[in-house]
Amino acid sequence: MADIGRISLLLALFAAVYSAAGFFIGAKRGHPGLVRSARNGVLAVCGLATIATASLVYAIVTHDFQLEYVASYTSRDLSLVYLLSTLWAGNAGSLLFWAWLLSIFSAVMVFQRRDTGRELVPYAGSVTMITAAFFFILLLFVASPFQRLSFVPPDGRGLNPLLENPGMFFHPPFLLAGYVGFTIPFGFAVAAMITRRLGDDWIIAVRRWALMAWLLLGIGNLFGAWWAYVELGWGGYWAWDPVENASLMPWLVITAFLHSIMMQRRRGMLKIWNMVLIILAFSLSILGTFLTRSGVIASVHTFAETPLLGTLFLVFIGISLLGSLGLLFYRSDNLKSDAEMESVVSRESTFLLNNLLLVGAAFAVLLGTFFPIISEAVRGVKVSVGPPFFNQVNAPIFLAIILLAGICTLIGWRKASVRNLWHNFFWPLVTVLAIEVFLFIIGIRQWYALIAFAICAFVLATIIYEWFRGTRARHQMKGDNYFRAFWGLIGSNRPRYGGYIVHLAVILMAAGVIGSSLYDASVEATLQPGESVRLQRYILTYDNIDQYETESKQVVSTSLSVYNSGHLLGQLTPEKYFHHNYDQAVSEVAIRSTLLEDLYVILVGWEDTGATSFKVIINPLVSWIWLGGIVFVLGGLLAFWPERRRPASPNDESGRST
Amino acid sequence: MLKKKKFIIGGVVLALAVAYLGYTGLSNAATYYYEVGELLAKGSAAYGENVKINGQVVTGSLQREEAGRLLAFTMVDTSGNVSLPVVFRGVAPDTFKEGALLVAEGQLLTDGIFQANTLLPKCPSKYEPES
């Protein structure tokens, strides 16, 4: 099977190079036959990459330990689902997964039915095929998943038990799919510059691709956050780890893009800026892969250091970044803005500000992540910055971005009058005041928390107010009942209302982050059975410790009774696993989750005397983050959902997103 | 033209604000990053300064006291020549174990012991076998 895989990769490389050249030459010289042939080439690449992936999966499932990859990550005792997940557990496998996804996305892109932007497809196809060819070269010559060992080991090394978590099925593939997805908008951006079709065509063609990649990356990060939260030692739901940062940066940049394309479509502004954002997002997504593979920056995600792979990625980023920026420079004359800003107080300027802040935040994250390298190059000493830097810099920026989401909702396009503003802001501000008084009464006194919650409350109020006004207008105009009117309102402009729902999700998540980072509490205690520890209004009584063997591991299990002001709430059982064939202890934390707060208990250690130590943490509002995640997906899907097809007319408002 | 000026002024103010945030963040949160040997070479100049050190946990040196709440171990320089006793109070991540490559953040105390506040094990064997 390994030979089939290797041969498929080699053929896929040829097919990708052929397609890339065929698209470019065919489109440039006007040979539709060549372009069609290149299109079929993409299909061939897709098929061959699928065969290569399938043959690796087959080798994994049938325990073909002669393959180095299979021997390194799997073992006979691994269950089928985790066997499948080892496809992306290692360096070579995840690169193959990447190339496979890219070939699928490319095939969908070139065969997709579209009303506009058809002329861009060949060039975009050329770009994605060049990218695919780069990955096939890596897979063939640098990090081959089909590398054979000179002997056949009886069993593999097995998967690190820390990775045996449902997060393993979702976090890596979603994240990778998000990264891969940025290639398509990048392809269209380059195509638009080559063909000088720099109007709305490429923006329309990439909006849903960018949205999809953004959604997948967001979901991947949320799964990662959840996984890191339930798994001890990965620093909680977000630790500003370099690799986390690497996925946050393109996400922030594409968030900016999803807003700024509305400026281009409505007002013909920010054309160069939009190009730059797409180029940045693509480069940052490759940079993220580079960071994980090269080992230049210490991270919990680091794969083995393969300097050659790192260098090749760096060269690839360099070429694509310089090439596309150079092209942008030559086309800058064609990218003049159609309109000027009319007023400082307008929706345009809130969009502009939001874009600057999002990119500013991405830049701050970039600076912090690469600071050790920068300082070593400039001053010869390695200086690293930790979470305090990222929190201190980004918290105010993110709060400002959230605040803008509220202000933007209330301000009209072009120019807003003061009278209008007062009218629009009145009810939301009243709501904020009411919520602030409530928070003050229940004991929230930190000024930072009060400001942050006020901003969240304000945005929440503006969205609900906006929906209420829209629903009422529909109710009055069409005579629908309120429920139908609301439903019709949402359906009338799905990108817009999907966007509002995503804003709601961001508020939920922000509230979760604010609550859990400003109001967490913890205590460590060493207890004998029967003894208790108190944290705020919880009392935890240590009942017993138990050890037992399973087929693959030894389990140390402890049990605690949890009381809240005298009432027994239930048992919590933090555990530790010791796997027989893998030198890695795994702490299973016990979490009691409510809407208000999580009680999080870690089993730290024990002695023969019976003394057992625990760490008990209260994390307020963490479940709001996961709740926000669900809302985020719903809003994103709503915005992504295809509009009904209809002939495009220049005055068609509903196809536009506001 | 007046409007354009307003936007430029706004942009500059914004850029300055972000730069200020970044600058204060850096000056508050920047930590020197040394190899174990580099820290020891600084001698008494290193006492009390918050730093990150990179090295490896010596196999056989790890002692867990107070039912696992206090860890004492020896870190050795990546060159393998110089070593440093380290204590850590708290909950170590699961990936922390003997033989692991480790970045520890904390201070060198005057008695020559490094008191770590956070342990960041980096484990190349985690996702990829050591070659």
PDB file of N, CA and C in Angstrom, chain A residues 499-581:
ATOM      1  N   GLY A 499     -24.244  37.824  10.846  1.00  0.00           N
ATOM      2  CA  GLY A 499     -23.198  38.651  11.457  1.00  0.00           C
ATOM      3  C   GLY A 499     -23.590  39.111  12.852  1.00  0.00           C
ATOM      4  N   TYR A 500     -24.839  39.573  12.998  1.00  0.00           N
ATOM      5  CA  TYR A 500     -25.294  40.001  14.332  1.00  0.00           C
ATOM      6  C   TYR A 500     -25.235  38.847  15.324  1.00  0.00           C
ATOM      7  N   ILE A 501     -25.615  37.646  14.853  1.00  0.00           N
ATOM      8  CA  ILE A 501     -25.590  36.500  15.762  1.00  0.00           C
ATOM      9  C   ILE A 501     -24.151  36.187  16.180  1.00  0.00           C
ATOM     10  N   VAL A 502     -23.210  36.329  15.230  1.00  0.00           N
ATOM     11  CA  VAL A 502     -21.803  36.139  15.594  1.00  0.00           C
ATOM     12  C   VAL A 502     -21.393  37.196  16.631  1.00  0.00           C
ATOM     13  N   HIS A 503     -21.889  38.425  16.473  1.00  0.00           N
ATOM     14  CA  HIS A 503     -21.588  39.450  17.484  1.00  0.00           C
ATOM     15  C   HIS A 503     -22.106  39.024  18.851  1.00  0.00           C
ATOM     16  N   LEU A 504     -23.316  38.452  18.870  1.00  0.00           N
ATOM     17  CA  LEU A 504     -23.852  37.947  20.145  1.00  0.00           C
ATOM     18  C   LEU A 504     -22.903  36.903  20.730  1.00  0.00           C
ATOM     19  N   ALA A 505     -22.407  36.012  19.855  1.00  0.00           N
ATOM     20  CA  ALA A 505     -21.494  34.961  20.310  1.00  0.00           C
ATOM     21  C   ALA A 505     -20.237  35.574  20.918  1.00  0.00           C
ATOM     22  N   VAL A 506     -19.732  36.616  20.263  1.00  0.00           N
ATOM     23  CA  VAL A 506     -18.516  37.260  20.770  1.00  0.00           C
ATOM     24  C   VAL A 506     -18.770  37.860  22.151  1.00  0.00           C
ATOM     25  N   ILE A 507     -19.977  38.442  22.337  1.00  0.00           N
ATOM     26  CA  ILE A 507     -20.292  39.017  23.651  1.00  0.00           C
ATOM     27  C   ILE A 507     -20.336  37.920  24.709  1.00  0.00           C
ATOM     28  N   LEU A 508     -20.978  36.801  24.374  1.00  0.00           N
ATOM     29  CA  LEU A 508     -21.036  35.691  25.332  1.00  0.00           C
ATOM     30  C   LEU A 508     -19.623  35.243  25.711  1.00  0.00           C
ATOM     31  N   MET A 509     -18.793  35.062  24.686  1.00  0.00           N
ATOM     32  CA  MET A 509     -17.429  34.602  24.956  1.00  0.00           C
ATOM     33  C   MET A 509     -16.655  35.638  25.760  1.00  0.00           C
ATOM     34  N   ALA A 510     -16.828  36.906  25.399  1.00  0.00           N
ATOM     35  CA  ALA A 510     -16.121  37.960  26.124  1.00  0.00           C
ATOM     36  C   ALA A 510     -16.527  37.952  27.596  1.00  0.00           C
ATOM     37  N   ALA A 511     -17.846  37.805  27.850  1.00  0.00           N
ATOM     38  CA  ALA A 511     -18.306  37.765  29.242  1.00  0.00           C
ATOM     39  C   ALA A 511     -17.656  36.585  29.959  1.00  0.00           C
ATOM     40  N   GLY A 512     -17.561  35.441  29.281  1.00  0.00           N
ATOM     41  CA  GLY A 512     -16.926  34.270  29.872  1.00  0.00           C
ATOM     42  C   GLY A 512     -15.467  34.524  30.197  1.00  0.00           C
ATOM     43  N   VAL A 513     -14.777  35.168  29.273  1.00  0.00           N
ATOM     44  CA  VAL A 513     -13.353  35.427  29.486  1.00  0.00           C
ATOM     45  C   VAL A 513     -13.164  36.439  30.619  1.00  0.00           C
ATOM     46  N   ILE A 514     -13.993  37.488  30.617  1.00  0.00           N
ATOM     47  CA  ILE A 514     -13.870  38.511  31.659  1.00  0.00           C
ATOM     48  C   ILE A 514     -14.127  37.873  33.029  1.00  0.00           C
ATOM     49  N   GLY A 515     -15.229  37.130  33.124  1.00  0.00           N
ATOM     50  CA  GLY A 515     -15.583  36.515  34.406  1.00  0.00           C
ATOM     51  C   GLY A 515     -14.511  35.562  34.887  1.00  0.00           C
ATOM     52  N   SER A 516     -14.018  34.703  33.987  1.00  0.00           N
ATOM     53  CA  SER A 516     -13.094  33.674  34.448  1.00  0.00           C
ATOM     54  C   SER A 516     -11.697  34.216  34.676  1.00  0.00           C
ATOM     55  N   SER A 517     -11.354  35.337  34.049  1.00  0.00           N
ATOM     56  CA  SER A 517     -10.004  35.828  34.318  1.00  0.00           C
ATOM     57  C   SER A 517      -9.958  36.844  35.447  1.00  0.00           C
ATOM     58  N   LEU A 518     -11.067  37.525  35.729  1.00  0.00           N
ATOM     59  CA  LEU A 518     -11.022  38.514  36.819  1.00  0.00           C
ATOM     60  C   LEU A 518     -11.568  37.961  38.138  1.00  0.00           C
ATOM     61  N   TYR A 519     -12.372  36.919  38.080  1.00  0.00           N
ATOM     62  CA  TYR A 519     -13.023  36.463  39.313  1.00  0.00           C
ATOM     63  C   TYR A 519     -12.761  34.999  39.620  1.00  0.00           C
ATOM     64  N   ASP A 520     -11.640  34.450  39.131  1.00  0.00           N
ATOM     65  CA  ASP A 520     -11.335  33.060  39.477  1.00  0.00           C
ATOM     66  C   ASP A 520     -10.729  33.010  40.875  1.00  0.00           C
ATOM     67  N   ALA A 521     -10.872  31.853  41.507  1.00  0.00           N
ATOM     68  CA  ALA A 521     -10.335  31.677  42.859  1.00  0.00           C
ATOM     69  C   ALA A 521      -9.846  30.249  42.956  1.00  0.00           C
ATOM     70  N   SER A 522      -8.814  30.022  43.771  1.00  0.00           N
ATOM     71  CA  SER A 522      -8.324  28.652  43.887  1.00  0.00           C
ATOM     72  C   SER A 522      -7.723  28.419  45.263  1.00  0.00           C
ATOM     73  N   VAL A 523      -7.645  27.148  45.618  1.00  0.00           N
ATOM     74  CA  VAL A 523      -7.017  26.773  46.875  1.00  0.00           C
ATOM     75  C   VAL A 523      -6.356  25.415  46.676  1.00  0.00           C
ATOM     76  N   GLU A 524      -5.203  25.227  47.325  1.00  0.00           N
ATOM     77  CA  GLU A 524      -4.555  23.920  47.307  1.00  0.00           C
ATOM     78  C   GLU A 524      -4.588  23.370  48.719  1.00  0.00           C
ATOM     79  N   ALA A 525      -4.806  22.056  48.842  1.00  0.00           N
ATOM     80  CA  ALA A 525      -4.873  21.487  50.184  1.00  0.00           C
ATOM     81  C   ALA A 525      -4.406  20.037  50.166  1.00  0.00           C
ATOM     82  N   THR A 526      -3.765  19.632  51.254  1.00  0.00           N
ATOM     83  CA  THR A 526      -3.420  18.229  51.443  1.00  0.00           C
ATOM     84  C   THR A 526      -4.350  17.681  52.516  1.00  0.00           C
ATOM     85  N   LEU A 527      -5.104  16.648  52.178  1.00  0.00           N
ATOM     86  CA  LEU A 527      -6.170  16.172  53.061  1.00  0.00           C
ATOM     87  C   LEU A 527      -5.988  14.699  53.396  1.00  0.00           C
ATOM     88  N   GLN A 528      -6.411  14.312  54.598  1.00  0.00           N
ATOM     89  CA  GLN A 528      -6.591  12.903  54.944  1.00  0.00           C
ATOM     90  C   GLN A 528      -8.062  12.584  54.659  1.00  0.00           C
ATOM     91  N   PRO A 529      -8.387  11.306  54.359  1.00  0.00           N
ATOM     92  CA  PRO A 529      -9.799  10.984  54.137  1.00  0.00           C
ATOM     93  C   PRO A 529     -10.653  11.485  55.309  1.00  0.00           C
ATOM     94  N   GLY A 530     -11.777  12.111  54.991  1.00  0.00           N
ATOM     95  CA  GLY A 530     -12.648  12.673  56.020  1.00  0.00           C
ATOM     96  C   GLY A 530     -12.447  14.157  56.228  1.00  0.00           C
ATOM     97  N   GLU A 531     -11.297  14.673  55.825  1.00  0.00           N
ATOM     98  CA  GLU A 531     -11.050  16.106  56.002  1.00  0.00           C
ATOM     99  C   GLU A 531     -11.653  16.906  54.849  1.00  0.00           C
ATOM    100  N   SER A 532     -11.827  18.195  55.105  1.00  0.00           N
ATOM    101  CA  SER A 532     -12.491  19.049  54.102  1.00  0.00           C
ATOM    102  C   SER A 532     -11.649  20.267  53.764  1.00  0.00           C
ATOM    103  N   VAL A 533     -11.935  20.831  52.611  1.00  0.00           N
ATOM    104  CA  VAL A 533     -11.340  22.111  52.245  1.00  0.00           C
ATOM    105  C   VAL A 533     -12.476  23.010  51.785  1.00  0.00           C
ATOM    106  N   ARG A 534     -12.311  24.311  52.064  1.00  0.00           N
ATOM    107  CA  ARG A 534     -13.376  25.245  51.742  1.00  0.00           C
ATOM    108  C   ARG A 534     -12.892  26.231  50.692  1.00  0.00           C
ATOM    109  N   LEU A 535     -13.719  26.518  49.712  1.00  0.00           N
ATOM    110  CA  LEU A 535     -13.419  27.582  48.754  1.00  0.00           C
ATOM    111  C   LEU A 535     -14.718  28.332  48.500  1.00  0.00           C
ATOM    112  N   GLN A 536     -14.716  29.619  48.864  1.00  0.00           N
ATOM    113  CA  GLN A 536     -15.929  30.433  48.830  1.00  0.00           C
ATOM    114  C   GLN A 536     -17.077  29.667  49.504  1.00  0.00           C
ATOM    115  N   ARG A 537     -18.204  29.472  48.806  1.00  0.00           N
ATOM    116  CA  ARG A 537     -19.296  28.834  49.531  1.00  0.00           C
ATOM    117  C   ARG A 537     -19.308  27.319  49.366  1.00  0.00           C
ATOM    118  N   TYR A 538     -18.291  26.760  48.701  1.00  0.00           N
ATOM    119  CA  TYR A 538     -18.204  25.315  48.527  1.00  0.00           C
ATOM    120  C   TYR A 538     -17.366  24.695  49.640  1.00  0.00           C
ATOM    121  N   ILE A 539     -17.801  23.513  50.096  1.00  0.00           N
ATOM    122  CA  ILE A 539     -16.968  22.706  50.987  1.00  0.00           C
ATOM    123  C   ILE A 539     -16.794  21.347  50.327  1.00  0.00           C
ATOM    124  N   LEU A 540     -15.534  20.914  50.177  1.00  0.00           N
ATOM    125  CA  LEU A 540     -15.260  19.625  49.556  1.00  0.00           C
ATOM    126  C   LEU A 540     -14.684  18.684  50.603  1.00  0.00           C
ATOM    127  N   THR A 541     -15.328  17.543  50.796  1.00  0.00           N
ATOM    128  CA  THR A 541     -14.843  16.556  51.753  1.00  0.00           C
ATOM    129  C   THR A 541     -14.229  15.388  50.999  1.00  0.00           C
ATOM    130  N   TYR A 542     -12.984  15.080  51.388  1.00  0.00           N
ATOM    131  CA  TYR A 542     -12.258  13.998  50.732  1.00  0.00           C
ATOM    132  C   TYR A 542     -12.752  12.664  51.283  1.00  0.00           C
ATOM    133  N   ASP A 543     -13.349  11.828  50.434  1.00  0.00           N
ATOM    134  CA  ASP A 543     -13.907  10.558  50.906  1.00  0.00           C
ATOM    135  C   ASP A 543     -12.893   9.417  50.850  1.00  0.00           C
ATOM    136  N   ASN A 544     -12.411   9.109  49.677  1.00  0.00           N
ATOM    137  CA  ASN A 544     -11.491   7.975  49.600  1.00  0.00           C
ATOM    138  C   ASN A 544     -10.636   8.011  48.348  1.00  0.00           C
ATOM    139  N   ILE A 545      -9.633   7.131  48.339  1.00  0.00           N
ATOM    140  CA  ILE A 545      -8.763   6.975  47.174  1.00  0.00           C
ATOM    141  C   ILE A 545      -8.808   5.505  46.768  1.00  0.00           C
ATOM    142  N   ASP A 546      -8.722   5.254  45.484  1.00  0.00           N
ATOM    143  CA  ASP A 546      -8.881   3.891  44.983  1.00  0.00           C
ATOM    144  C   ASP A 546      -7.912   3.693  43.815  1.00  0.00           C
ATOM    145  N   GLN A 547      -7.357   2.482  43.729  1.00  0.00           N
ATOM    146  CA  GLN A 547      -6.486   2.177  42.593  1.00  0.00           C
ATOM    147  C   GLN A 547      -6.988   0.940  41.905  1.00  0.00           C
ATOM    148  N   TYR A 548      -7.030   0.965  40.601  1.00  0.00           N
ATOM    149  CA  TYR A 548      -7.383  -0.251  39.884  1.00  0.00           C
ATOM    150  C   TYR A 548      -6.708  -0.288  38.519  1.00  0.00           C
ATOM    151  N   GLU A 549      -6.669  -1.482  37.969  1.00  0.00           N
ATOM    152  CA  GLU A 549      -5.996  -1.691  36.689  1.00  0.00           C
ATOM    153  C   GLU A 549      -7.041  -1.855  35.592  1.00  0.00           C
ATOM    154  N   THR A 550      -6.802  -1.283  34.441  1.00  0.00           N
ATOM    155  CA  THR A 550      -7.586  -1.656  33.265  1.00  0.00           C
ATOM    156  C   THR A 550      -6.609  -2.309  32.297  1.00  0.00           C
ATOM    157  N   GLU A 551      -7.108  -2.672  31.139  1.00  0.00           N
ATOM    158  CA  GLU A 551      -6.263  -3.379  30.176  1.00  0.00           C
ATOM    159  C   GLU A 551      -5.027  -2.555  29.803  1.00  0.00           C
ATOM    160  N   SER A 552      -5.226  -1.253  29.631  1.00  0.00           N
ATOM    161  CA  SER A 552      -4.119  -0.456  29.115  1.00  0.00           C
ATOM    162  C   SER A 552      -3.474   0.447  30.162  1.00  0.00           C
ATOM    163  N   LYS A 553      -4.119   0.605  31.327  1.00  0.00           N
ATOM    164  CA  LYS A 553      -3.567   1.585  32.258  1.00  0.00           C
ATOM    165  C   LYS A 553      -3.904   1.290  33.706  1.00  0.00           C
ATOM    166  N   GLN A 554      -3.150   1.962  34.584  1.00  0.00           N
ATOM    167  CA  GLN A 554      -3.463   1.946  36.004  1.00  0.00           C
ATOM    168  C   GLN A 554      -4.183   3.252  36.320  1.00  0.00           C
ATOM    169  N   VAL A 555      -5.267   3.153  37.079  1.00  0.00           N
ATOM    170  CA  VAL A 555      -6.051   4.342  37.388  1.00  0.00           C
ATOM    171  C   VAL A 555      -6.014   4.599  38.884  1.00  0.00           C
ATOM    172  N   VAL A 556      -5.684   5.837  39.263  1.00  0.00           N
ATOM    173  CA  VAL A 556      -5.801   6.251  40.658  1.00  0.00           C
ATOM    174  C   VAL A 556      -6.975   7.213  40.723  1.00  0.00           C
ATOM    175  N   SER A 557      -7.981   6.818  41.487  1.00  0.00           N
ATOM    176  CA  SER A 557      -9.218   7.581  41.486  1.00  0.00           C
ATOM    177  C   SER A 557      -9.521   8.055  42.903  1.00  0.00           C
ATOM    178  N   THR A 558      -9.862   9.330  43.035  1.00  0.00           N
ATOM    179  CA  THR A 558     -10.236   9.846  44.350  1.00  0.00           C
ATOM    180  C   THR A 558     -11.668  10.353  44.277  1.00  0.00           C
ATOM    181  N   SER A 559     -12.291  10.406  45.427  1.00  0.00           N
ATOM    182  CA  SER A 559     -13.674  10.844  45.440  1.00  0.00           C
ATOM    183  C   SER A 559     -13.868  11.916  46.506  1.00  0.00           C
ATOM    184  N   LEU A 560     -14.536  12.987  46.113  1.00  0.00           N
ATOM    185  CA  LEU A 560     -14.828  14.068  47.049  1.00  0.00           C
ATOM    186  C   LEU A 560     -16.321  14.384  47.007  1.00  0.00           C
ATOM    187  N   SER A 561     -16.881  14.682  48.194  1.00  0.00           N
ATOM    188  CA  SER A 561     -18.267  15.140  48.248  1.00  0.00           C
ATOM    189  C   SER A 561     -18.275  16.659  48.243  1.00  0.00           C
ATOM    190  N   VAL A 562     -19.112  17.200  47.409  1.00  0.00           N
ATOM    191  CA  VAL A 562     -19.163  18.656  47.282  1.00  0.00           C
ATOM    192  C   VAL A 562     -20.410  19.199  47.970  1.00  0.00           C
ATOM    193  N   TYR A 563     -20.237  20.139  48.892  1.00  0.00           N
ATOM    194  CA  TYR A 563     -21.360  20.775  49.576  1.00  0.00           C
ATOM    195  C   TYR A 563     -21.383  22.249  49.240  1.00  0.00           C
ATOM    196  N   ASN A 564     -22.584  22.764  49.031  1.00  0.00           N
ATOM    197  CA  ASN A 564     -22.746  24.197  48.836  1.00  0.00           C
ATOM    198  C   ASN A 564     -23.655  24.690  49.950  1.00  0.00           C
ATOM    199  N   SER A 565     -23.110  25.517  50.837  1.00  0.00           N
ATOM    200  CA  SER A 565     -23.833  26.011  52.019  1.00  0.00           C
ATOM    201  C   SER A 565     -24.615  24.878  52.697  1.00  0.00           C
ATOM    202  N   GLY A 566     -23.942  23.761  52.918  1.00  0.00           N
ATOM    203  CA  GLY A 566     -24.576  22.682  53.670  1.00  0.00           C
ATOM    204  C   GLY A 566     -25.312  21.650  52.832  1.00  0.00           C
ATOM    205  N   HIS A 567     -25.687  21.988  51.608  1.00  0.00           N
ATOM    206  CA  HIS A 567     -26.381  21.012  50.763  1.00  0.00           C
ATOM    207  C   HIS A 567     -25.381  20.168  50.000  1.00  0.00           C
ATOM    208  N   LEU A 568     -25.612  18.845  49.964  1.00  0.00           N
ATOM    209  CA  LEU A 568     -24.747  17.975  49.180  1.00  0.00           C
ATOM    210  C   LEU A 568     -25.096  18.139  47.697  1.00  0.00           C
ATOM    211  N   LEU A 569     -24.102  18.542  46.908  1.00  0.00           N
ATOM    212  CA  LEU A 569     -24.351  18.721  45.465  1.00  0.00           C
ATOM    213  C   LEU A 569     -24.032  17.456  44.684  1.00  0.00           C
ATOM    214  N   GLY A 570     -23.115  16.631  45.227  1.00  0.00           N
ATOM    215  CA  GLY A 570     -22.744  15.416  44.496  1.00  0.00           C
ATOM    216  C   GLY A 570     -21.289  15.081  44.719  1.00  0.00           C
ATOM    217  N   GLN A 571     -20.821  14.080  43.954  1.00  0.00           N
ATOM    218  CA  GLN A 571     -19.438  13.630  44.089  1.00  0.00           C
ATOM    219  C   GLN A 571     -18.619  14.159  42.922  1.00  0.00           C
ATOM    220  N   LEU A 572     -17.339  14.417  43.187  1.00  0.00           N
ATOM    221  CA  LEU A 572     -16.404  14.700  42.107  1.00  0.00           C
ATOM    222  C   LEU A 572     -15.275  13.678  42.205  1.00  0.00           C
ATOM    223  N   THR A 573     -14.819  13.160  41.081  1.00  0.00           N
ATOM    224  CA  THR A 573     -13.786  12.129  41.105  1.00  0.00           C
ATOM    225  C   THR A 573     -12.606  12.483  40.206  1.00  0.00           C
ATOM    226  N   PRO A 574     -11.700  13.338  40.699  1.00  0.00           N
ATOM    227  CA  PRO A 574     -10.476  13.587  39.930  1.00  0.00           C
ATOM    228  C   PRO A 574      -9.588  12.337  39.937  1.00  0.00           C
ATOM    229  N   GLU A 575      -8.959  12.058  38.807  1.00  0.00           N
ATOM    230  CA  GLU A 575      -8.176  10.822  38.663  1.00  0.00           C
ATOM    231  C   GLU A 575      -6.839  11.100  37.995  1.00  0.00           C
ATOM    232  N   LYS A 576      -5.973  10.113  38.110  1.00  0.00           N
ATOM    233  CA  LYS A 576      -4.734  10.117  37.316  1.00  0.00           C
ATOM    234  C   LYS A 576      -4.595   8.772  36.642  1.00  0.00           C
ATOM    235  N   TYR A 577      -4.182   8.800  35.361  1.00  0.00           N
ATOM    236  CA  TYR A 577      -3.958   7.563  34.620  1.00  0.00           C
ATOM    237  C   TYR A 577      -2.474   7.357  34.402  1.00  0.00           C
ATOM    238  N   PHE A 578      -2.049   6.098  34.539  1.00  0.00           N
ATOM    239  CA  PHE A 578      -0.672   5.760  34.181  1.00  0.00           C
ATOM    240  C   PHE A 578      -0.739   4.658  33.139  1.00  0.00           C
ATOM    241  N   HIS A 579      -0.425   4.980  31.903  1.00  0.00           N
ATOM    242  CA  HIS A 579      -0.529   3.990  30.840  1.00  0.00           C
ATOM    243  C   HIS A 579       0.647   3.024  30.897  1.00  0.00           C
ATOM    244  N   HIS A 580       0.366   1.766  30.577  1.00  0.00           N
ATOM    245  CA  HIS A 580       1.401   0.751  30.669  1.00  0.00           C
ATOM    246  C   HIS A 580       2.499   0.958  29.636  1.00  0.00           C
ATOM    247  N   ASN A 581       2.086   1.327  28.424  1.00  0.00           N
ATOM    248  CA  ASN A 581       3.109   1.352  27.377  1.00  0.00           C
ATOM    249  C   ASN A 581       3.423   2.761  26.891  1.00  0.00           C
TER     250      ASN A 581
END
